């Protein structure tokens, strides 16, 4: 572990000041799911009292959502040392078997789920946009393999605005899943480099999934992967389409709340783009923990090994909407949309930004 991470580990290990904002800790109620407990375990590894394999599972009980880092008034960063410890564990060959399976899938199929076939209706929709244009709509693995209707709806939105765009029938993996699983490993960098090579054939990349947008704009730079194409988040792109009138909106006056994806709000500082779109079609209110203070609502990747916890994380977020008497949450992340939708409840409707625009 780097000296910098060791300092952060030692600072966090006896501190509890951010425990209340961890979506996983709140869902499980377990002390082990706090930044400080993770740090305490790693501090014992650094001192030779524990072996890394004794705490390795705990490293994968963190979403790397950055809520703790944002909350920390003293500037310490649990995400940094968690990612670094995952890379150490990968290099030592001591990762849990359920993580190894996902990594192998990423390497073999480009997605952690190991899915090789794209849904037929999505294939059909993609086939209409294979011609090369200046703008590439990058769908991402969650939309392509898990929520194909979201990908279809994203294409419909751009088409409605008269945008000429390309979708790749064989989209390369962005490396976001590998980056989450094993951090800055050489395999992650190789996947990112291969992806950048294809993306650089375009002038502009519209990243549909905030998870991809975040790695394109941050981790590619950190790892020295050259991406010359301009990267725009889907929400920013659509907000510009609304502003210029390319997308004409009729406001229903319906009150909704917006679930900020942490990748947009914290990683990229984009909180207003989606709100400006929502306010063109409805009226955007706020629930507890919004904007840069957003509370993560779960994802599809962690559902692979923590399904019950993901269900509780999503349920907790829905209860935040209920807390302000909101009956509709608008999402801008495929993964959070799927996570919230999977909760068996009828009181709060879950609507994607695309569905709001298309009036679905
Ligand atoms: S991130 Fe900051 S607030 Fe959270 S445990 Fe570490 S030192 Fe404490
Ligand atoms: S990064 Fe998020 S999930 Fe991980 S400890 Fe911090 S608040 Fe919890």
CSV table of C-alpha atoms and ligand atoms in Angstrom, one decimal:
chain,number,residue,atom,x,y,z
A,1,UNK,CA,0.0,0.0,0.0
A,2,UNK,CA,1.3,3.5,-0.8
A,3,UNK,CA,2.3,5.7,2.0
A,4,UNK,CA,-0.5,8.1,1.1
A,5,UNK,CA,-3.1,5.4,1.4
A,6,UNK,CA,-1.5,4.2,4.7
A,7,UNK,CA,-2.0,7.7,6.1
A,8,UNK,CA,-5.6,7.7,5.1
A,9,UNK,CA,-6.2,4.3,6.5
A,10,UNK,CA,-4.7,5.3,9.9
A,11,UNK,CA,-6.8,8.5,9.9
A,12,UNK,CA,-10.1,6.7,9.3
A,13,UNK,CA,-9.6,3.6,11.5
A,14,UNK,CA,-10.8,5.3,14.7
A,15,UNK,CA,-13.2,7.8,13.2
A,16,UNK,CA,-17.0,7.3,12.8
A,17,UNK,CA,-17.9,10.7,11.4
A,18,UNK,CA,-19.2,9.5,8.1
A,19,UNK,CA,-20.9,6.3,9.1
A,20,UNK,CA,-24.4,7.7,8.7
A,21,UNK,CA,-24.1,8.4,5.0
A,22,UNK,CA,-22.9,5.0,3.7
A,23,UNK,CA,-25.7,3.3,1.7
A,24,UNK,CA,-24.3,-0.1,2.4
A,25,UNK,CA,-23.8,0.4,6.1
A,26,UNK,CA,-27.3,1.9,6.3
A,27,UNK,CA,-28.7,-1.1,4.5
A,28,UNK,CA,-27.0,-3.8,6.6
A,29,UNK,CA,-26.7,-2.0,9.9
A,30,UNK,CA,-23.3,-3.6,10.3
A,31,UNK,CA,-20.3,-1.9,11.6
A,32,UNK,CA,-18.1,-3.7,9.2
A,33,UNK,CA,-19.8,-1.7,6.4
A,34,UNK,CA,-18.3,1.6,7.4
A,35,UNK,CA,-15.2,3.3,6.1
A,36,UNK,CA,-13.6,3.2,9.5
A,37,UNK,CA,-14.1,-0.6,9.9
A,38,UNK,CA,-12.6,-1.2,6.5
A,39,UNK,CA,-9.7,1.1,7.4
A,40,UNK,CA,-9.2,-0.7,10.8
A,41,UNK,CA,-8.9,-4.0,9.0
A,42,UNK,CA,-6.5,-2.6,6.5
A,43,UNK,CA,-4.4,-0.9,9.2
A,44,UNK,CA,-4.0,-4.3,10.9
A,45,UNK,CA,-2.9,-5.8,7.5
A,46,UNK,CA,-0.4,-2.9,7.2
A,47,UNK,CA,0.9,-3.8,10.7
A,48,UNK,CA,1.2,-7.5,9.9
A,49,UNK,CA,-1.5,-8.5,12.4
A,50,UNK,CA,-4.0,-9.6,9.8
A,51,UNK,CA,-3.5,-11.1,6.3
A,52,UNK,CA,-5.1,-9.3,3.4
A,53,UNK,CA,-7.2,-12.4,2.6
A,54,UNK,CA,-8.8,-12.0,6.0
A,55,UNK,CA,-10.4,-8.7,5.0
A,56,UNK,CA,-10.6,-9.1,1.3
A,57,UNK,CA,-14.4,-9.8,1.2
A,58,UNK,CA,-15.0,-6.6,3.1
A,59,UNK,CA,-13.2,-4.7,0.2
A,60,UNK,CA,-16.1,-5.7,-2.0
A,61,UNK,CA,-18.8,-4.5,0.4
A,62,UNK,CA,-18.1,-1.0,-0.8
A,63,UNK,CA,-19.7,0.7,-3.8
A,64,UNK,CA,-16.9,3.2,-4.1
A,65,UNK,CA,-19.7,5.8,-4.3
A,66,UNK,CA,-17.6,8.4,-2.6
A,67,UNK,CA,-20.2,9.6,-0.1
A,68,UNK,CA,-17.8,9.1,2.8
A,69,UNK,CA,-15.0,10.9,0.9
A,70,UNK,CA,-17.4,13.8,0.2
A,71,UNK,CA,-18.5,13.9,3.8
A,72,UNK,CA,-15.0,13.9,5.2
A,73,UNK,CA,-14.2,17.4,6.5
A,74,UNK,CA,-10.6,16.4,7.0
A,75,UNK,CA,-10.1,15.3,3.4
A,76,UNK,CA,-9.5,11.6,3.8
A,77,UNK,CA,-10.5,9.2,1.0
A,78,UNK,CA,-11.7,5.6,1.8
A,79,UNK,CA,-12.4,5.0,-1.9
A,80,UNK,CA,-8.7,5.5,-2.7
A,81,UNK,CA,-7.4,2.9,-0.2
A,82,UNK,CA,-10.2,0.5,-0.9
A,83,UNK,CA,-9.4,0.5,-4.7
A,84,UNK,CA,-5.7,0.2,-3.9
A,85,UNK,CA,-6.3,-2.8,-1.6
A,86,UNK,CA,-8.4,-4.5,-4.3
A,87,UNK,CA,-5.5,-4.2,-6.7
A,88,UNK,CA,-3.1,-5.5,-4.1
A,89,UNK,CA,-5.4,-8.5,-3.5
A,90,UNK,CA,-5.7,-9.1,-7.3
A,91,UNK,CA,-1.9,-9.1,-7.6
A,92,UNK,CA,-1.5,-11.4,-4.7
A,93,UNK,CA,-4.1,-13.8,-6.3
A,94,UNK,CA,-6.3,-13.8,-3.2
A,95,UNK,CA,-9.6,-12.4,-4.6
A,96,UNK,CA,-12.8,-14.1,-3.6
A,97,UNK,CA,-13.9,-16.7,-6.2
A,98,UNK,CA,-17.1,-14.8,-6.9
A,99,UNK,CA,-15.0,-11.8,-7.9
A,100,UNK,CA,-12.6,-13.9,-10.0
A,101,UNK,CA,-15.6,-15.2,-12.0
A,102,UNK,CA,-16.7,-11.6,-12.8
A,103,UNK,CA,-13.2,-10.6,-13.8
A,104,UNK,CA,-12.9,-13.6,-16.1
A,105,UNK,CA,-16.2,-12.7,-17.7
A,106,UNK,CA,-15.0,-9.1,-18.2
A,107,UNK,CA,-11.9,-10.4,-20.0
A,108,UNK,CA,-13.7,-13.0,-22.1
A,109,UNK,CA,-17.0,-11.2,-23.0
A,110,UNK,CA,-16.4,-7.6,-22.1
A,111,UNK,CA,-19.1,-7.6,-19.4
A,112,UNK,CA,-19.0,-9.0,-15.9
A,113,UNK,CA,-22.2,-10.9,-16.4
A,114,UNK,CA,-20.7,-13.1,-19.1
A,115,UNK,CA,-23.6,-12.3,-21.5
A,116,UNK,CA,-22.7,-12.7,-25.2
A,117,UNK,CA,-26.0,-12.1,-27.0
A,118,UNK,CA,-27.8,-8.7,-27.3
A,119,UNK,CA,-31.6,-8.7,-27.0
A,120,UNK,CA,-33.3,-9.1,-30.5
A,121,UNK,CA,-35.3,-5.8,-30.2
A,122,UNK,CA,-32.1,-3.9,-29.3
A,123,UNK,CA,-30.2,-5.5,-32.1
A,124,UNK,CA,-32.9,-4.3,-34.5
A,125,UNK,CA,-32.8,-0.8,-33.1
A,126,UNK,CA,-29.0,-0.7,-33.3
A,127,UNK,CA,-29.0,-1.9,-36.9
A,128,UNK,CA,-30.6,1.4,-37.9
A,129,UNK,CA,-27.6,3.4,-36.6
A,130,UNK,CA,-24.6,1.5,-37.8
A,131,UNK,CA,-23.6,4.1,-40.4
A,132,UNK,CA,-20.6,6.1,-39.4
A,133,UNK,CA,-21.4,9.7,-38.2
A,134,UNK,CA,-19.4,12.2,-36.0
A,135,UNK,CA,-21.4,11.2,-32.9
A,136,UNK,CA,-21.2,7.8,-31.2
A,137,UNK,CA,-23.8,6.9,-28.7
A,138,UNK,CA,-21.9,4.6,-26.3
A,139,UNK,CA,-24.5,2.4,-24.6
A,140,UNK,CA,-22.5,0.6,-21.9
A,141,UNK,CA,-22.8,-3.0,-20.7
A,142,UNK,CA,-25.8,-2.5,-18.3
A,143,UNK,CA,-28.0,-1.1,-21.1
A,144,UNK,CA,-26.8,-3.5,-23.7
A,145,UNK,CA,-27.0,-6.7,-21.7
A,146,UNK,CA,-29.3,-6.1,-18.8
A,147,UNK,CA,-31.8,-3.2,-19.6
A,148,UNK,CA,-32.0,-3.2,-23.4
A,149,UNK,CA,-35.2,-1.1,-23.3
A,150,UNK,CA,-33.2,1.7,-21.8
A,151,UNK,CA,-30.8,1.6,-24.7
A,152,UNK,CA,-33.7,1.6,-27.2
A,153,UNK,CA,-35.3,4.6,-25.4
A,154,UNK,CA,-32.0,6.5,-25.4
A,155,UNK,CA,-31.8,6.0,-29.2
A,156,UNK,CA,-35.5,7.1,-29.6
A,157,UNK,CA,-34.7,10.4,-27.7
A,158,UNK,CA,-31.8,11.3,-30.0
A,159,UNK,CA,-33.9,10.3,-33.0
A,160,UNK,CA,-36.8,12.5,-31.9
A,161,UNK,CA,-34.3,15.4,-31.6
A,162,UNK,CA,-33.1,14.8,-35.2
A,163,UNK,CA,-29.6,13.8,-34.1
A,164,UNK,CA,-27.5,11.8,-36.5
A,165,UNK,CA,-25.6,9.2,-34.5
A,166,UNK,CA,-23.9,5.9,-34.6
A,167,UNK,CA,-24.2,2.9,-32.3
A,168,UNK,CA,-21.6,0.1,-32.4
A,169,UNK,CA,-23.1,-3.4,-32.9
A,170,UNK,CA,-20.0,-4.7,-31.2
A,171,UNK,CA,-19.2,-2.1,-28.6
A,172,UNK,CA,-15.9,-2.4,-26.8
A,173,UNK,CA,-15.9,-2.6,-23.0
A,174,UNK,CA,-15.1,0.8,-21.4
A,175,UNK,CA,-13.1,-0.8,-18.6
A,176,UNK,CA,-15.5,0.6,-15.9
A,177,UNK,CA,-16.4,-2.8,-14.5
A,178,UNK,CA,-12.7,-4.0,-14.4
A,179,UNK,CA,-11.7,-0.7,-12.9
A,180,UNK,CA,-14.3,-1.2,-10.1
A,181,UNK,CA,-13.2,-4.8,-9.5
A,182,UNK,CA,-9.4,-4.6,-9.7
A,183,UNK,CA,-8.6,-0.9,-9.9
A,184,UNK,CA,-5.7,0.3,-12.0
A,185,UNK,CA,-4.5,-3.2,-13.0
A,186,UNK,CA,-2.7,-3.7,-16.4
A,187,UNK,CA,-5.8,-5.6,-17.6
A,188,UNK,CA,-8.0,-2.5,-16.9
A,189,UNK,CA,-5.6,-0.3,-18.8
A,190,UNK,CA,-5.4,-2.7,-21.7
A,191,UNK,CA,-9.2,-2.8,-22.0
A,192,UNK,CA,-9.5,1.0,-21.7
A,193,UNK,CA,-6.7,1.5,-24.4
A,194,UNK,CA,-8.5,-0.8,-26.8
A,195,UNK,CA,-11.8,1.0,-26.2
A,196,UNK,CA,-10.2,4.5,-26.7
A,197,UNK,CA,-8.7,3.3,-30.0
A,198,UNK,CA,-12.2,2.6,-31.4
A,199,UNK,CA,-13.8,5.7,-29.8
A,200,UNK,CA,-11.1,8.0,-31.2
A,201,UNK,CA,-12.6,7.5,-34.7
A,202,UNK,CA,-15.4,9.8,-33.6
A,203,UNK,CA,-15.5,13.5,-32.9
A,204,UNK,CA,-18.0,13.1,-30.0
A,205,UNK,CA,-18.9,10.3,-27.6
A,206,UNK,CA,-22.3,10.6,-25.9
A,207,UNK,CA,-21.9,8.3,-22.9
A,208,UNK,CA,-25.4,7.0,-22.0
A,209,UNK,CA,-24.2,5.3,-18.8
A,210,UNK,CA,-22.8,7.7,-16.1
A,211,UNK,CA,-20.5,4.9,-15.0
A,212,UNK,CA,-18.8,5.0,-18.5
A,213,UNK,CA,-18.8,8.8,-18.6
A,214,UNK,CA,-17.0,8.9,-15.3
A,215,UNK,CA,-14.2,6.5,-16.3
A,216,UNK,CA,-13.8,8.2,-19.8
A,217,UNK,CA,-13.4,11.6,-18.2
A,218,UNK,CA,-11.4,10.6,-15.1
A,219,UNK,CA,-9.7,7.2,-14.9
A,220,UNK,CA,-8.6,7.3,-18.6
A,221,UNK,CA,-6.7,10.4,-17.8
A,222,UNK,CA,-5.3,9.0,-14.5
A,223,UNK,CA,-4.1,5.9,-16.3
A,224,UNK,CA,-2.6,7.8,-19.2
A,225,UNK,CA,-5.2,6.4,-21.8
A,226,UNK,CA,-5.5,8.9,-24.6
A,227,UNK,CA,-9.1,9.7,-25.5
A,228,UNK,CA,-9.1,12.4,-28.2
A,229,UNK,CA,-12.9,12.3,-28.9
A,230,UNK,CA,-15.0,14.8,-26.9
A,231,UNK,CA,-16.9,12.9,-24.2
A,232,UNK,CA,-20.4,14.3,-23.3
A,233,UNK,CA,-22.7,12.7,-20.8
A,234,UNK,CA,-26.1,11.8,-22.1
A,235,UNK,CA,-27.8,14.1,-19.6
A,236,UNK,CA,-25.7,17.1,-20.7
A,237,UNK,CA,-26.3,16.3,-24.4
A,238,UNK,CA,-30.0,16.0,-23.9
A,239,UNK,CA,-30.1,19.1,-21.8
A,240,UNK,CA,-28.5,21.0,-24.7
A,241,UNK,CA,-31.1,19.5,-27.1
A,242,UNK,CA,-33.9,20.9,-24.9
A,243,UNK,CA,-32.2,24.3,-24.6
A,244,UNK,CA,-31.7,24.6,-28.4
A,245,UNK,CA,-35.3,23.5,-29.0
A,246,UNK,CA,-34.2,20.4,-30.9
A,247,UNK,CA,-36.3,18.5,-28.3
A,248,UNK,CA,-39.6,20.1,-27.8
A,249,UNK,CA,-41.0,19.6,-24.4
A,250,UNK,CA,-44.5,19.9,-23.0
A,251,UNK,CA,-44.5,20.3,-19.2
A,252,UNK,CA,-47.0,18.0,-17.5
A,253,UNK,CA,-46.7,19.9,-14.2
A,254,UNK,CA,-46.2,16.6,-12.5
A,255,UNK,CA,-44.1,16.7,-9.3
A,256,UNK,CA,-41.1,14.3,-9.3
A,257,UNK,CA,-37.8,13.9,-7.5
A,258,UNK,CA,-34.5,13.2,-9.2
A,259,UNK,CA,-32.0,10.5,-8.1
A,260,UNK,CA,-28.5,12.0,-8.8
A,261,UNK,CA,-26.1,9.3,-9.9
A,262,UNK,CA,-22.9,9.8,-7.9
A,263,UNK,CA,-20.9,9.5,-11.0
A,264,UNK,CA,-22.5,12.6,-12.5
A,265,UNK,CA,-23.0,14.6,-9.3
A,266,UNK,CA,-19.8,13.8,-7.4
A,267,UNK,CA,-17.3,12.5,-10.0
A,268,UNK,CA,-18.2,15.0,-12.7
A,269,UNK,CA,-19.9,17.8,-10.9
A,270,UNK,CA,-23.0,17.6,-13.1
A,271,UNK,CA,-26.2,18.2,-11.0
A,272,UNK,CA,-28.1,20.8,-13.1
A,273,UNK,CA,-28.2,19.1,-16.5
A,274,UNK,CA,-30.7,16.4,-15.6
A,275,UNK,CA,-32.7,18.9,-13.5
A,276,UNK,CA,-33.1,21.3,-16.4
A,277,UNK,CA,-34.4,18.4,-18.6
A,278,UNK,CA,-36.8,17.3,-15.9
A,279,UNK,CA,-38.1,20.8,-15.4
A,280,UNK,CA,-38.9,21.0,-19.1
A,281,UNK,CA,-41.2,18.0,-18.8
A,282,UNK,CA,-42.3,18.1,-15.1
A,283,UNK,CA,-41.5,19.8,-11.8
A,284,UNK,CA,-38.3,18.6,-10.1
A,285,UNK,CA,-38.4,18.5,-6.3
A,286,UNK,CA,-35.7,17.3,-4.0
A,287,UNK,CA,-35.4,14.4,-1.6
A,288,UNK,CA,-33.0,14.0,1.3
A,289,UNK,CA,-29.4,13.7,0.2
A,290,UNK,CA,-29.4,15.1,-3.3
A,291,UNK,CA,-26.9,16.8,-5.7
A,292,UNK,CA,-23.4,16.2,-4.6
A,293,UNK,CA,-24.7,14.7,-1.3
A,294,UNK,CA,-26.6,12.0,-3.2
A,295,UNK,CA,-27.3,8.6,-1.7
A,296,UNK,CA,-26.6,5.8,-4.1
A,297,UNK,CA,-29.6,3.6,-5.0
A,298,UNK,CA,-27.7,0.3,-5.8
A,299,UNK,CA,-26.4,-1.3,-9.0
A,300,UNK,CA,-26.5,-4.4,-11.1
A,301,UNK,CA,-22.8,-5.3,-10.7
A,302,UNK,CA,-22.9,-5.6,-6.9
A,303,UNK,CA,-26.2,-7.4,-7.2
A,304,UNK,CA,-24.1,-10.3,-8.5
A,305,UNK,CA,-22.8,-11.0,-5.0
A,306,UNK,CA,-24.9,-8.9,-2.6
A,307,UNK,CA,-28.5,-9.2,-4.0
A,308,UNK,CA,-30.3,-8.7,-0.6
A,309,UNK,CA,-28.2,-5.7,0.3
A,310,UNK,CA,-28.8,-4.1,-3.1
A,311,UNK,CA,-32.6,-4.6,-2.6
A,312,UNK,CA,-32.3,-2.9,0.8
A,313,UNK,CA,-30.2,0.0,-0.6
A,314,UNK,CA,-32.8,0.6,-3.2
A,315,UNK,CA,-35.7,0.4,-0.7
A,316,UNK,CA,-33.9,2.9,1.6
A,317,UNK,CA,-33.7,5.3,-1.3
A,318,UNK,CA,-37.3,4.9,-2.1
A,319,UNK,CA,-38.1,5.7,1.5
A,320,UNK,CA,-36.3,9.0,1.0
A,321,UNK,CA,-38.7,9.8,-1.8
A,322,UNK,CA,-41.6,8.8,0.4
A,323,UNK,CA,-40.2,11.1,3.1
A,324,UNK,CA,-40.9,14.1,1.0
A,325,UNK,CA,-44.3,12.7,-0.2
A,326,UNK,CA,-42.9,12.2,-3.8
A,327,UNK,CA,-44.6,9.5,-5.8
A,328,UNK,CA,-42.1,9.5,-8.7
A,329,UNK,CA,-38.4,9.2,-8.9
A,330,UNK,CA,-36.6,10.1,-12.1
A,331,UNK,CA,-33.3,8.3,-12.7
A,332,UNK,CA,-30.4,9.0,-15.0
A,333,UNK,CA,-28.4,5.8,-14.5
A,334,UNK,CA,-29.4,2.5,-16.1
A,335,UNK,CA,-28.1,0.6,-13.1
A,336,UNK,CA,-29.9,2.7,-10.5
A,337,UNK,CA,-33.1,2.5,-12.6
A,338,UNK,CA,-32.9,-1.3,-12.6
A,339,UNK,CA,-32.1,-1.5,-8.9
A,340,UNK,CA,-35.0,0.8,-7.9
A,341,UNK,CA,-37.4,-0.9,-10.3
A,342,UNK,CA,-36.5,-4.3,-8.9
A,343,UNK,CA,-38.0,-3.4,-5.5
A,344,UNK,CA,-41.4,-4.9,-5.0
A,345,UNK,CA,-43.5,-1.8,-4.2
A,346,UNK,CA,-46.2,0.3,-5.9
A,347,UNK,CA,-46.1,3.6,-4.0
A,348,UNK,CA,-43.3,5.3,-5.8
A,349,UNK,CA,-43.0,5.1,-9.6
A,350,UNK,CA,-39.5,4.7,-11.1
A,351,UNK,CA,-39.1,6.6,-14.4
A,352,UNK,CA,-36.0,7.0,-16.4
A,353,UNK,CA,-35.1,10.4,-18.0
A,354,UNK,CA,-35.8,8.8,-21.4
A,355,UNK,CA,-39.2,7.6,-20.4
A,356,UNK,CA,-40.0,11.1,-19.0
A,357,UNK,CA,-39.0,12.7,-22.3
A,358,UNK,CA,-40.8,10.1,-24.4
A,359,UNK,CA,-43.9,10.4,-22.2
A,360,UNK,CA,-43.9,6.6,-21.5
B,1,LIG,S1,-13.5,9.4,5.5
B,1,LIG,FE1,-13.2,11.1,7.0
B,1,LIG,S2,-15.1,11.0,8.2
B,1,LIG,FE2,-15.0,9.1,7.2
B,1,LIG,S3,-14.0,7.7,8.6
B,1,LIG,FE3,-12.4,8.6,7.3
B,1,LIG,S4,-11.6,10.3,8.5
B,1,LIG,FE4,-13.6,9.8,9.3
B,2,LIG,S1,-17.5,4.7,-0.8
B,2,LIG,FE1,-19.8,4.6,-0.4
B,2,LIG,S2,-20.2,2.5,-0.1
B,2,LIG,FE2,-18.0,2.7,0.2
B,2,LIG,S3,-17.7,3.1,2.4
B,2,LIG,FE3,-17.9,5.1,1.4
B,2,LIG,S4,-20.1,5.7,1.6
B,2,LIG,FE4,-19.9,3.4,1.9
